[in-house]
Coordinates of C-alpha atoms and ligand atoms in Angstrom, one line a residue:
Chain A
X1 CA -116.9 64.0 -80.5
X2 CA -120.7 65.2 -80.2
X3 CA -123.4 63.1 -78.7
X4 CA -125.2 62.7 -82.1
X5 CA -122.0 61.4 -83.8
X6 CA -121.3 59.1 -81.2
X7 CA -124.6 57.5 -81.4
X8 CA -124.6 57.6 -85.1
X9 CA -121.5 55.6 -85.0
X10 CA -122.8 53.1 -82.3
X11 CA -125.9 52.5 -84.4
X12 CA -124.2 52.2 -87.8
X13 CA -123.8 48.2 -87.6
X14 CA -127.5 48.2 -86.9
X15 CA -128.3 50.4 -89.9
X16 CA -126.2 48.1 -92.0
X17 CA -127.9 44.9 -91.1
X18 CA -131.4 46.3 -91.5
X19 CA -130.3 47.7 -95.0
X20 CA -128.9 44.3 -95.8
X21 CA -132.5 42.4 -95.0
X22 CA -134.5 45.3 -96.9
X23 CA -132.4 44.6 -100.0
X24 CA -132.8 40.9 -99.5
X25 CA -136.7 41.3 -99.0
X26 CA -137.2 43.5 -102.1
X27 CA -134.7 41.3 -104.2
X28 CA -136.6 38.3 -103.3
X29 CA -140.1 39.7 -104.1
X30 CA -138.8 40.8 -107.3
X31 CA -137.1 37.8 -108.4
X32 CA -140.2 35.4 -107.1
X33 CA -137.9 32.3 -107.1
X34 CA -138.9 29.2 -105.1
X35 CA -135.2 28.9 -103.8
X36 CA -134.8 32.3 -102.7
X37 CA -137.5 33.0 -99.9
X38 CA -137.9 36.5 -98.6
X39 CA -135.8 37.6 -95.4
X40 CA -139.3 37.7 -93.3
X41 CA -139.7 33.9 -94.2
X42 CA -136.3 33.1 -93.6
X43 CA -136.5 34.7 -90.2
X44 CA -139.7 33.1 -89.2
X45 CA -137.8 29.7 -89.7
X46 CA -135.2 30.5 -87.0
X47 CA -137.2 29.8 -84.0
X48 CA -138.0 26.3 -85.4
X49 CA -134.6 25.5 -85.6
X50 CA -133.5 27.0 -82.4
X51 CA -136.4 25.6 -80.6
X52 CA -135.5 22.0 -81.9
X53 CA -133.4 20.1 -79.4
X54 CA -131.7 17.9 -82.1
X55 CA -130.5 21.2 -83.8
X56 CA -129.4 23.0 -80.9
X57 CA -127.2 20.2 -79.9
X58 CA -125.7 20.1 -83.3
X59 CA -125.2 23.8 -83.6
X60 CA -123.5 23.7 -80.0
X61 CA -121.3 20.9 -80.9
X62 CA -120.2 22.8 -83.9
X63 CA -119.3 25.6 -81.6
X64 CA -117.4 23.7 -79.4
X65 CA -115.1 22.4 -82.1
X66 CA -114.8 25.9 -83.6
X67 CA -113.6 27.1 -80.0
X68 CA -111.3 24.0 -79.7
X69 CA -109.8 24.5 -83.2
X70 CA -109.4 28.2 -82.7
X71 CA -108.1 28.2 -79.2
X72 CA -105.4 25.5 -79.8
X73 CA -104.5 27.1 -83.1
X74 CA -103.9 30.4 -81.7
X75 CA -102.0 28.8 -78.6
X76 CA -99.7 27.2 -80.9
X77 CA -99.2 29.7 -83.7
X78 CA -98.6 32.8 -81.9
X79 CA -95.4 31.3 -79.9
X80 CA -94.2 29.9 -83.5
X81 CA -94.9 33.0 -85.5
X82 CA -93.3 35.2 -82.9
X83 CA -90.1 32.6 -82.7
X84 CA -90.3 33.0 -86.6
X85 CA -90.1 36.6 -86.6
X86 CA -87.1 37.0 -84.2
X87 CA -85.0 33.9 -85.4
X88 CA -83.9 33.5 -88.9
X89 CA -83.0 29.9 -88.1
X90 CA -86.8 29.1 -87.2
X91 CA -87.8 30.9 -89.9
X92 CA -86.0 29.2 -92.5
X93 CA -87.0 26.1 -91.1
X94 CA -90.8 26.5 -91.0
X95 CA -91.3 29.1 -94.1
X96 CA -91.2 26.5 -96.9
X97 CA -93.4 24.2 -94.8
X98 CA -96.2 27.1 -94.6
X99 CA -95.8 28.2 -97.8
X100 CA -96.9 24.6 -99.1
X101 CA -99.6 24.6 -96.8
X102 CA -100.8 28.2 -97.4
X103 CA -102.5 28.1 -100.7
X104 CA -104.2 24.9 -100.1
X105 CA -108.0 25.4 -99.1
X106 CA -108.1 23.5 -95.8
X107 CA -111.4 21.9 -96.6
X108 CA -109.7 20.2 -99.6
X109 CA -107.7 18.4 -97.2
X110 CA -110.7 17.2 -95.3
X111 CA -110.9 13.9 -97.6
X112 CA -107.6 12.7 -96.6
X113 CA -107.9 13.8 -93.0
X114 CA -111.4 11.9 -92.9
X115 CA -109.5 8.7 -94.3
X116 CA -107.1 8.9 -91.5
X117 CA -109.1 10.2 -88.5
X118 CA -112.5 9.2 -89.3
X119 CA -115.5 11.8 -89.6
X120 CA -115.7 12.6 -86.1
X121 CA -114.8 15.5 -84.3
X122 CA -111.2 15.3 -84.4
X123 CA -110.9 15.5 -88.1
X124 CA -113.4 18.6 -88.3
X125 CA -111.4 20.4 -85.5
X126 CA -108.2 19.5 -87.2
X127 CA -109.3 21.3 -90.4
X128 CA -110.3 24.3 -88.3
X129 CA -107.0 24.4 -86.8
X130 CA -105.2 24.2 -89.8
X131 CA -107.6 27.0 -91.4
X132 CA -106.9 29.3 -88.3
X133 CA -103.1 28.7 -87.9
X134 CA -101.8 30.2 -90.9
X135 CA -103.1 33.9 -90.6
X136 CA -102.2 33.8 -87.1
X137 CA -98.6 32.5 -87.6
X138 CA -98.4 34.9 -90.5
X139 CA -99.4 38.0 -88.4
X140 CA -97.5 36.9 -85.4
X141 CA -94.4 36.9 -87.8
X142 CA -94.8 40.1 -89.5
X143 CA -95.5 41.8 -85.9
X144 CA -92.1 40.4 -84.3
X145 CA -90.2 41.1 -87.1
X146 CA -91.5 44.9 -86.8
X147 CA -90.5 45.1 -83.3
X148 CA -87.6 47.7 -82.8
X149 CA -84.4 46.3 -82.2
X150 CA -83.5 49.2 -79.6
X151 CA -86.4 47.9 -77.5
X152 CA -85.1 44.4 -77.2
X153 CA -81.5 45.9 -76.5
X154 CA -83.2 48.1 -73.4
X155 CA -84.7 44.7 -72.2
X156 CA -81.5 42.9 -72.7
X157 CA -79.5 45.7 -70.7
X158 CA -82.1 45.3 -67.7
X159 CA -81.4 41.9 -67.5
X160 CA -84.2 39.9 -69.4
X161 CA -83.4 36.7 -70.6
X162 CA -83.9 35.8 -74.2
X163 CA -87.1 34.0 -73.4
X164 CA -88.4 36.7 -71.1
X165 CA -87.7 39.3 -74.0
X166 CA -90.0 37.2 -76.3
X167 CA -92.8 37.1 -73.8
X168 CA -92.4 40.1 -72.1
X169 CA -91.0 42.7 -75.2
X170 CA -91.9 41.0 -78.5
X171 CA -95.5 39.7 -77.5
X172 CA -96.8 42.8 -76.2
X173 CA -95.1 44.9 -79.0
X174 CA -96.4 42.9 -81.9
X175 CA -99.8 42.4 -80.0
X176 CA -101.8 44.6 -82.4
X177 CA -100.6 42.7 -85.4
X178 CA -100.9 39.3 -83.6
X179 CA -104.4 40.1 -82.7
X180 CA -105.3 41.2 -86.4
X181 CA -104.3 37.8 -87.2
X182 CA -106.6 36.3 -84.7
X183 CA -109.3 38.3 -86.0
X184 CA -108.9 36.8 -89.4
X185 CA -108.5 33.4 -87.8
X186 CA -111.8 33.7 -86.0
X187 CA -113.5 34.3 -89.3
X188 CA -111.7 31.4 -90.9
X189 CA -112.7 28.9 -88.1
X190 CA -116.3 30.0 -88.6
X191 CA -115.8 29.4 -92.5
X192 CA -113.9 25.9 -92.0
X193 CA -116.3 24.7 -89.5
X194 CA -119.2 25.0 -91.8
X195 CA -117.2 23.6 -94.9
X196 CA -116.0 20.9 -92.6
X197 CA -119.5 19.7 -91.8
X198 CA -120.4 20.2 -95.5
X199 CA -118.0 17.4 -96.5
X200 CA -118.3 15.3 -93.4
X201 CA -122.0 15.2 -93.0
X202 CA -123.0 13.7 -90.0
X203 CA -123.6 16.6 -87.6
X204 CA -123.4 20.2 -87.0
X205 CA -124.5 23.4 -88.1
X206 CA -122.9 22.9 -91.8
X207 CA -125.1 19.5 -91.7
X208 CA -128.3 21.2 -90.9
X209 CA -127.8 23.6 -93.5
X210 CA -126.8 21.3 -96.3
X211 CA -129.5 18.7 -95.4
X212 CA -132.3 21.5 -95.8
X213 CA -130.6 22.5 -99.1
X214 CA -131.2 18.6 -100.3
X215 CA -134.7 18.5 -99.2
X216 CA -135.5 21.9 -100.9
X217 CA -136.3 23.5 -97.4
X218 CA -135.1 26.9 -98.6
X219 CA -136.4 29.2 -95.7
X220 CA -134.3 26.7 -93.2
X221 CA -131.2 27.1 -95.7
X222 CA -131.6 30.9 -95.3
X223 CA -132.6 30.9 -91.6
X224 CA -129.2 28.7 -91.0
X225 CA -127.4 31.3 -93.2
X226 CA -128.8 34.0 -90.9
X227 CA -128.0 32.2 -87.8
X228 CA -124.2 31.4 -88.8
X229 CA -123.8 35.0 -90.0
X230 CA -125.1 36.3 -86.7
X231 CA -122.8 34.1 -85.0
X232 CA -120.0 35.5 -86.9
X233 CA -121.1 39.1 -86.3
X234 CA -121.4 38.4 -82.6
X235 CA -118.0 36.7 -82.1
X236 CA -116.1 39.5 -84.1
X237 CA -117.8 42.1 -82.0
X238 CA -116.6 40.4 -78.9
X239 CA -113.4 39.7 -80.1
X240 CA -113.2 43.5 -81.3
X241 CA -114.0 44.7 -77.8
X242 CA -111.4 42.6 -76.4
X243 CA -108.7 43.7 -78.8
X244 CA -109.5 47.4 -78.4
X245 CA -109.0 47.1 -75.0
X246 CA -105.8 45.4 -75.1
X247 CA -104.1 47.6 -77.5
X248 CA -105.6 50.8 -76.6
X249 CA -102.1 52.2 -76.1
X250 CA -101.5 51.5 -80.0
X251 CA -104.7 53.0 -81.4
X252 CA -104.1 55.9 -83.8
X253 CA -104.7 58.9 -82.4
X254 CA -106.6 60.7 -85.2
X255 CA -109.3 59.5 -87.8
X256 CA -108.0 60.2 -91.0
X257 CA -109.8 63.4 -92.0
X258 CA -111.8 63.3 -95.1
X259 CA -111.5 66.9 -95.9
X260 CA -109.4 69.6 -94.0
X261 CA -111.4 72.7 -93.3
Chain B
X1 CA -52.2 64.7 -69.9
X2 CA -53.4 65.5 -73.5
X3 CA -54.3 64.5 -77.0
X4 CA -53.6 60.7 -76.8
X5 CA -55.6 57.9 -77.8
X6 CA -54.5 55.2 -75.4
X7 CA -53.0 51.8 -76.7
X8 CA -53.5 48.8 -74.8
X9 CA -49.8 48.2 -74.6
X10 CA -49.3 51.4 -72.8
X11 CA -52.4 52.6 -70.7
X12 CA -52.4 55.9 -70.2
X13 CA -54.4 56.8 -67.1
X14 CA -54.8 61.0 -66.0
X15 CA -54.0 61.0 -62.4
X16 CA -56.0 63.5 -60.9
X17 CA -55.3 64.7 -57.2
X18 CA -58.5 63.9 -55.4
X19 CA -59.1 60.5 -56.6
X20 CA -57.1 57.8 -57.8
X21 CA -58.6 56.7 -61.1
X22 CA -59.0 53.3 -62.5
X23 CA -60.1 52.1 -65.7
X24 CA -63.7 50.9 -65.7
X25 CA -64.1 50.6 -69.4
X26 CA -61.2 49.7 -71.7
X27 CA -61.7 50.0 -75.5
X28 CA -58.9 48.2 -77.4
X29 CA -58.2 48.4 -81.0
X30 CA -61.8 48.0 -82.1
X31 CA -62.9 48.0 -85.7
X32 CA -66.3 47.8 -87.0
X33 CA -67.2 46.6 -90.6
X34 CA -70.7 46.8 -91.7
X35 CA -71.9 44.7 -94.7
X36 CA -74.0 47.4 -96.8
X37 CA -76.9 46.3 -98.8
X38 CA -74.8 46.7 -101.9
X39 CA -72.9 43.9 -100.7
X40 CA -69.6 46.3 -100.1
X41 CA -68.0 46.4 -96.8
X42 CA -68.2 49.6 -95.0
X43 CA -65.6 50.6 -92.3
X44 CA -67.6 52.5 -89.7
X45 CA -64.9 52.4 -86.8
X46 CA -61.3 51.8 -87.4
X47 CA -58.7 50.9 -84.7
X48 CA -60.6 52.9 -81.7
X49 CA -58.7 52.4 -78.4
X50 CA -59.7 54.2 -75.5
X51 CA -59.9 54.0 -71.8
X52 CA -62.6 55.4 -69.6
X53 CA -62.1 55.9 -65.7
X54 CA -64.4 55.0 -63.0
X55 CA -66.6 58.0 -62.4
X56 CA -65.4 60.0 -65.4
X57 CA -68.0 61.8 -67.8
X58 CA -66.5 61.4 -71.2
X59 CA -68.3 62.8 -74.3
X60 CA -67.8 61.6 -77.7
X61 CA -68.1 64.3 -80.5
X62 CA -67.8 63.8 -83.9
X63 CA -69.8 64.6 -87.3
X64 CA -72.9 62.6 -88.4
X65 CA -72.3 58.9 -89.5
X66 CA -68.6 58.9 -87.8
X67 CA -69.7 55.6 -85.7
X68 CA -70.6 57.2 -82.4
X69 CA -73.6 55.1 -81.8
X70 CA -71.7 52.1 -82.9
X71 CA -69.1 52.5 -80.6
X72 CA -71.8 53.1 -77.8
X73 CA -73.4 49.9 -79.0
X74 CA -70.2 48.0 -78.8
X75 CA -69.7 49.0 -75.1
X76 CA -73.0 48.2 -74.5
X77 CA -72.5 44.9 -75.6
X78 CA -75.4 45.1 -78.3
X79 CA -72.8 44.7 -81.3
X80 CA -69.8 42.7 -81.1
X81 CA -67.0 44.4 -82.9
X82 CA -65.6 43.1 -86.3
X83 CA -62.0 43.0 -84.4
X84 CA -60.6 44.1 -81.3
X85 CA -62.2 44.0 -77.9
X86 CA -64.0 46.0 -75.1
X87 CA -63.6 45.4 -71.5
X88 CA -65.6 46.4 -68.5
X89 CA -63.6 46.2 -65.2
X90 CA -61.1 43.9 -66.8
X91 CA -63.8 41.7 -68.0
X92 CA -64.4 41.2 -71.8
X93 CA -67.9 42.2 -72.8
X94 CA -69.8 39.7 -74.3
X95 CA -73.2 41.1 -74.1
X96 CA -75.6 43.8 -72.5
X97 CA -75.9 43.7 -68.6
X98 CA -77.4 45.9 -66.1
X99 CA -74.2 47.5 -65.2
X100 CA -74.4 49.6 -68.5
X101 CA -77.6 51.3 -69.0
X102 CA -78.2 52.7 -72.4
X103 CA -80.3 55.7 -73.4
X104 CA -81.0 55.5 -77.2
X105 CA -81.3 58.3 -79.6
X106 CA -84.4 56.6 -80.8
X107 CA -85.8 56.5 -77.1
X108 CA -87.2 52.8 -77.8
X109 CA -89.5 53.5 -75.0
X110 CA -91.9 50.3 -74.4
X111 CA -95.3 51.8 -76.1
X112 CA -97.7 49.5 -74.2
X113 CA -96.4 50.8 -70.8
X114 CA -97.5 54.2 -69.3
X115 CA -94.7 56.6 -68.3
X116 CA -94.5 55.0 -64.8
X117 CA -94.6 51.5 -66.3
X118 CA -91.5 52.2 -68.6
X119 CA -89.8 53.8 -65.5
X120 CA -90.5 51.0 -63.1
X121 CA -89.6 48.1 -65.7
X122 CA -86.1 48.2 -64.7
X123 CA -86.2 48.1 -61.1
X124 CA -89.1 45.6 -61.2
X125 CA -87.0 43.4 -63.3
X126 CA -84.0 43.7 -60.8
X127 CA -86.3 42.6 -58.3
X128 CA -87.1 45.8 -56.6
X129 CA -90.6 45.4 -55.0
X130 CA -93.3 47.2 -56.5
X131 CA -94.0 49.6 -53.8
X132 CA -90.7 50.7 -53.5
X133 CA -89.9 50.6 -57.4
X134 CA -93.0 52.8 -57.5
X135 CA -91.8 55.2 -54.9
X136 CA -88.3 55.6 -56.7
X137 CA -90.1 55.8 -60.2
X138 CA -92.1 58.5 -59.3
X139 CA -89.2 60.7 -57.8
X140 CA -87.4 60.0 -61.2
X141 CA -90.5 61.0 -63.2
X142 CA -90.6 64.2 -61.3
X143 CA -87.0 65.0 -61.6
X144 CA -87.1 64.6 -65.1
X145 CA -90.0 67.1 -65.2
X146 CA -92.9 64.9 -66.0
X147 CA -94.9 64.9 -62.8
X148 CA -98.6 64.5 -63.9
X149 CA -97.6 62.5 -67.1
X150 CA -97.4 59.3 -65.0
X151 CA -100.2 57.5 -66.8
X152 CA -99.7 58.8 -70.3
X153 CA -98.7 56.4 -72.8
X154 CA -95.8 57.0 -75.0
X155 CA -97.8 57.9 -78.0
X156 CA -99.3 60.8 -75.9
X157 CA -96.1 62.5 -75.3
X158 CA -93.9 64.9 -77.3
X159 CA -90.5 64.0 -78.5
X160 CA -88.9 65.7 -75.8
X161 CA -90.9 64.3 -73.3
X162 CA -90.2 60.7 -74.6
X163 CA -86.4 61.4 -74.7
X164 CA -87.0 62.4 -70.7
X165 CA -88.9 59.2 -69.9
X166 CA -85.9 57.1 -71.6
X167 CA -83.4 59.2 -69.5
X168 CA -85.5 58.3 -66.3
X169 CA -86.2 54.6 -67.4
X170 CA -82.5 54.2 -67.4
X171 CA -81.6 56.0 -64.3
X172 CA -84.3 53.8 -62.6
X173 CA -82.0 50.7 -62.5
X174 CA -79.0 52.5 -61.5
X175 CA -76.5 51.0 -64.0
X176 CA -72.8 52.0 -62.9
X177 CA -72.1 53.1 -66.5
X178 CA -74.6 55.3 -68.6
X179 CA -74.2 55.0 -72.3
X180 CA -76.2 58.1 -73.4
X181 CA -76.7 58.6 -77.3
X182 CA -77.4 62.3 -77.9
X183 CA -80.2 62.0 -74.9
X184 CA -80.9 65.7 -75.4
X185 CA -80.8 66.0 -79.1
X186 CA -84.5 66.2 -79.4
X187 CA -84.8 68.7 -76.6
X188 CA -85.6 72.5 -76.8
X189 CA -82.9 74.7 -75.8
X190 CA -84.7 75.5 -72.6
X191 CA -85.4 72.0 -71.5
X192 CA -81.9 70.8 -72.8
X193 CA -80.2 73.4 -70.4
X194 CA -82.4 72.3 -67.2
X195 CA -81.7 68.4 -68.1
X196 CA -77.9 69.3 -68.5
X197 CA -77.9 70.9 -65.1
X198 CA -80.0 67.8 -63.7
X199 CA -77.6 65.4 -65.2
X200 CA -74.6 67.4 -63.8
X201 CA -76.4 67.4 -60.5
X202 CA -76.9 63.4 -60.6
X203 CA -73.7 63.0 -61.6
X204 CA -71.8 65.0 -59.0
X205 CA -73.7 63.4 -56.5
X206 CA -73.0 59.6 -57.4
X207 CA -70.2 60.0 -60.1
X208 CA -71.5 57.5 -62.3
X209 CA -69.3 56.8 -65.3
X210 CA -71.1 58.5 -68.2
X211 CA -70.1 57.8 -72.0
X212 CA -72.0 60.6 -73.5
X213 CA -72.5 61.1 -77.4
X214 CA -73.3 64.7 -78.6
X215 CA -73.2 66.8 -81.7
X216 CA -73.0 70.1 -79.4
X217 CA -69.6 71.4 -78.4
X218 CA -70.9 73.4 -75.7
X219 CA -72.6 70.4 -74.3
X220 CA -69.6 68.3 -74.5
X221 CA -67.4 71.0 -72.8
X222 CA -69.8 71.9 -70.1
X223 CA -70.6 68.6 -68.9
X224 CA -67.2 66.5 -69.5
X225 CA -63.8 65.5 -68.1
X226 CA -62.9 64.2 -71.2
X227 CA -63.8 65.1 -75.0
X228 CA -63.1 62.4 -77.6
X229 CA -63.0 64.1 -80.9
X230 CA -64.0 61.6 -84.0
X231 CA -63.5 61.9 -87.4
X232 CA -65.3 60.0 -90.2
X233 CA -65.1 57.7 -93.0
X234 CA -63.6 55.7 -91.3
X235 CA -64.5 56.7 -87.9
X236 CA -61.4 57.4 -86.1
X237 CA -60.6 59.0 -82.9
X238 CA -58.9 62.3 -83.8
X239 CA -58.1 63.8 -80.6
X240 CA -58.8 63.2 -76.7
X241 CA -59.0 66.6 -75.0
X242 CA -59.2 66.8 -71.1
X243 CA -61.5 69.8 -69.9
X244 CA -59.8 71.1 -66.8
X245 CA -62.5 73.2 -65.5
X246 CA -63.4 73.2 -61.7
X247 CA -66.4 71.3 -60.4
X248 CA -69.2 71.8 -59.3
X249 CA -69.9 73.7 -62.4
X250 CA -72.3 76.1 -62.6
X251 CA -73.6 77.2 -66.0
X252 CA -74.0 81.0 -65.4
X253 CA -70.2 81.0 -64.2
X254 CA -69.0 78.7 -66.8
X255 CA -70.2 80.8 -69.5
X256 CA -68.2 83.9 -68.5
X257 CA -65.1 81.6 -68.0
X258 CA -62.4 82.3 -70.6
X259 CA -61.1 78.8 -70.1
X260 CA -64.4 77.5 -70.8
X261 CA -64.7 79.8 -73.9
X262 CA -61.3 78.7 -75.2
X263 CA -62.2 75.2 -75.0
X264 CA -65.4 75.6 -77.0
X265 CA -63.7 77.7 -79.6
X266 CA -60.8 75.3 -80.0
X267 CA -63.1 72.4 -80.2
X268 CA -65.3 73.9 -82.8
X269 CA -62.5 74.6 -85.1
X270 CA -61.3 71.0 -84.5
X271 CA -64.8 69.7 -85.3
X272 CA -64.8 72.1 -88.6
X273 CA -61.5 70.6 -89.7
X274 CA -62.8 66.8 -89.1
X275 CA -66.0 67.7 -90.8
X276 CA -64.1 68.9 -94.0
X277 CA -61.7 66.1 -94.1
X278 CA -64.3 63.2 -94.0
X279 CA -66.0 61.9 -97.2
X280 CA -67.9 58.4 -97.9
X281 CA -65.2 55.8 -98.8
Ligands
ATP301 N1 -76.6 48.2 -89.4 C1 -75.7 48.8 -90.1 N2 -75.4 48.3 -91.5 C2 -74.9 49.1 -92.1 N3 -74.0 49.9 -92.0 C3 -74.4 50.6 -90.5 C4 -75.0 50.0 -89.8 N4 -75.3 50.9 -88.7 C5 -74.4 51.9 -88.9 N5 -74.0 51.9 -90.2 C6 -72.8 52.8 -90.8 O1 -72.0 52.9 -89.9 C7 -71.7 54.4 -89.7 C8 -71.7 55.2 -88.4 O2 -73.2 54.6 -87.8 P1 -73.5 55.4 -86.5 O3 -74.9 55.2 -86.6 O4 -72.6 54.9 -85.5 O5 -72.9 57.1 -86.8 P2 -73.4 58.2 -85.6 O6 -71.8 58.9 -85.5 O7 -73.8 57.8 -84.5 O8 -74.1 59.3 -86.4 P3 -75.3 60.3 -85.9 O9 -74.7 61.4 -85.2 O10 -75.9 60.8 -87.0 O11 -76.1 59.6 -85.0 C9 -72.5 55.1 -90.7 O12 -71.8 55.3 -92.0 C10 -73.5 54.1 -91.4 O13 -74.1 54.0 -92.4
MG302 MG1 -75.9 58.0 -83.7

């Protein structure tokens, strides 16, 4: 690949962001609506939020819940999904359960969970956990199911026990698919984090956002949207780095050619 | 000693002059029925009985779909037969074990491991320490002609190269019995010949028992002590032919040997007959 093409590819996300902000700016100037501040106004409001100790603590608390919810969900869901993918009995047991939970918006469970567990960290973390679990289980399941049987046979012939085969063959072989699930899970963690705080107003990034909305501080609302969005982009970028490193062995050799010349 | 698939009641053991042969693998009236997606029963193997002597090189020859792979899986312990039983050293085969090393038609390499990682996997699992496992593995990789490719991932190899890695990976943990399913099927003629020679050298050196599935009559005659000819639908043993050719075998001498030529011609004719009679049931 030429140097030019490489640097163009590197810079592409930056251009995309700038383009988005530019469209926003133009649209807002054209609409002249009070509840739709310009991009520049929203960006100006960011330092105020991040400079305020209270808000910062709130945002960090949100983050912590998200990290715990995501981490626990991944630790539980990957083994469960892999087991389901390799054992028909385990799949038959858990599948109906998951099918019931799958289509329910996890935030819709929030009121019930709050009833049981209160409005504190535990309830919100649980909602995040539920939001993350399903895609991770599903992708781990699919990934494990696709593992070539002869690979497991080879392992068995070398003397690997069933548990060793699960950890040392099924897991690495399914890792690309598992990590795809984790990436979806990461985005869902962010979404459920905000929505849980929208319903259980008490603290957190979502709380700041919706309080500002109630009070008509629209530049703060949009500043929060930018902050949350930027968090999402950063987390996803970091995750993608790690993922690419872990599954380099499975990356396709060639890009799909747009034209054969 | 010819032409008789052995029966459990009367084990037929060819007694060679050099070495008292003892059976290492006994396949006793094995049948295998598969449920096809159409919910019909498909008889893949019917009443197979076969004894393989310790240190023998036995080839299984037969048309595509006659159940050669299935038979190998049964000996490997990966598939349990619908009826009948297989034994290794008198013990019933209930599952896979490091005494039987498979080389699969589909390679089944670990794609997340490099060539070296794949070859070292078995010895490491057997508790060989890393430096020794690595040294042995590098030697094996060189032997199969892949020196310089140690750090390549499987996706970066050609089909023939993958096949060679698969062979090295199995040889690396020293199974007593090699179960090879068309291991040279994907190779070009030149590499194929080279690897046949290499395999023969290894085998003549440490006399592992080899069960070798192939489509190629030349290959079967060149390598084997015994050729098992199968017919299809259902898979049956048609004939067992002892290959009485001197060892060590040299390819260039053998190709000129009329006895070799006669085996090839006879077995090819038999293959044609078998291929014509079979039709899906
Ligand atoms: N898992 C399975 N389910 C149903 N049928 C099967 C299964 N595995 C094999 N068969 C059938 O059993 C028969 C023998 O298959 P097998 O793979 O052992 O043949 P083979 O002799 O190795 O063929 P080839 O030389 O093409 O590799 C085939 O007719 C195939 O359709
Ligand atoms: Mg086969």
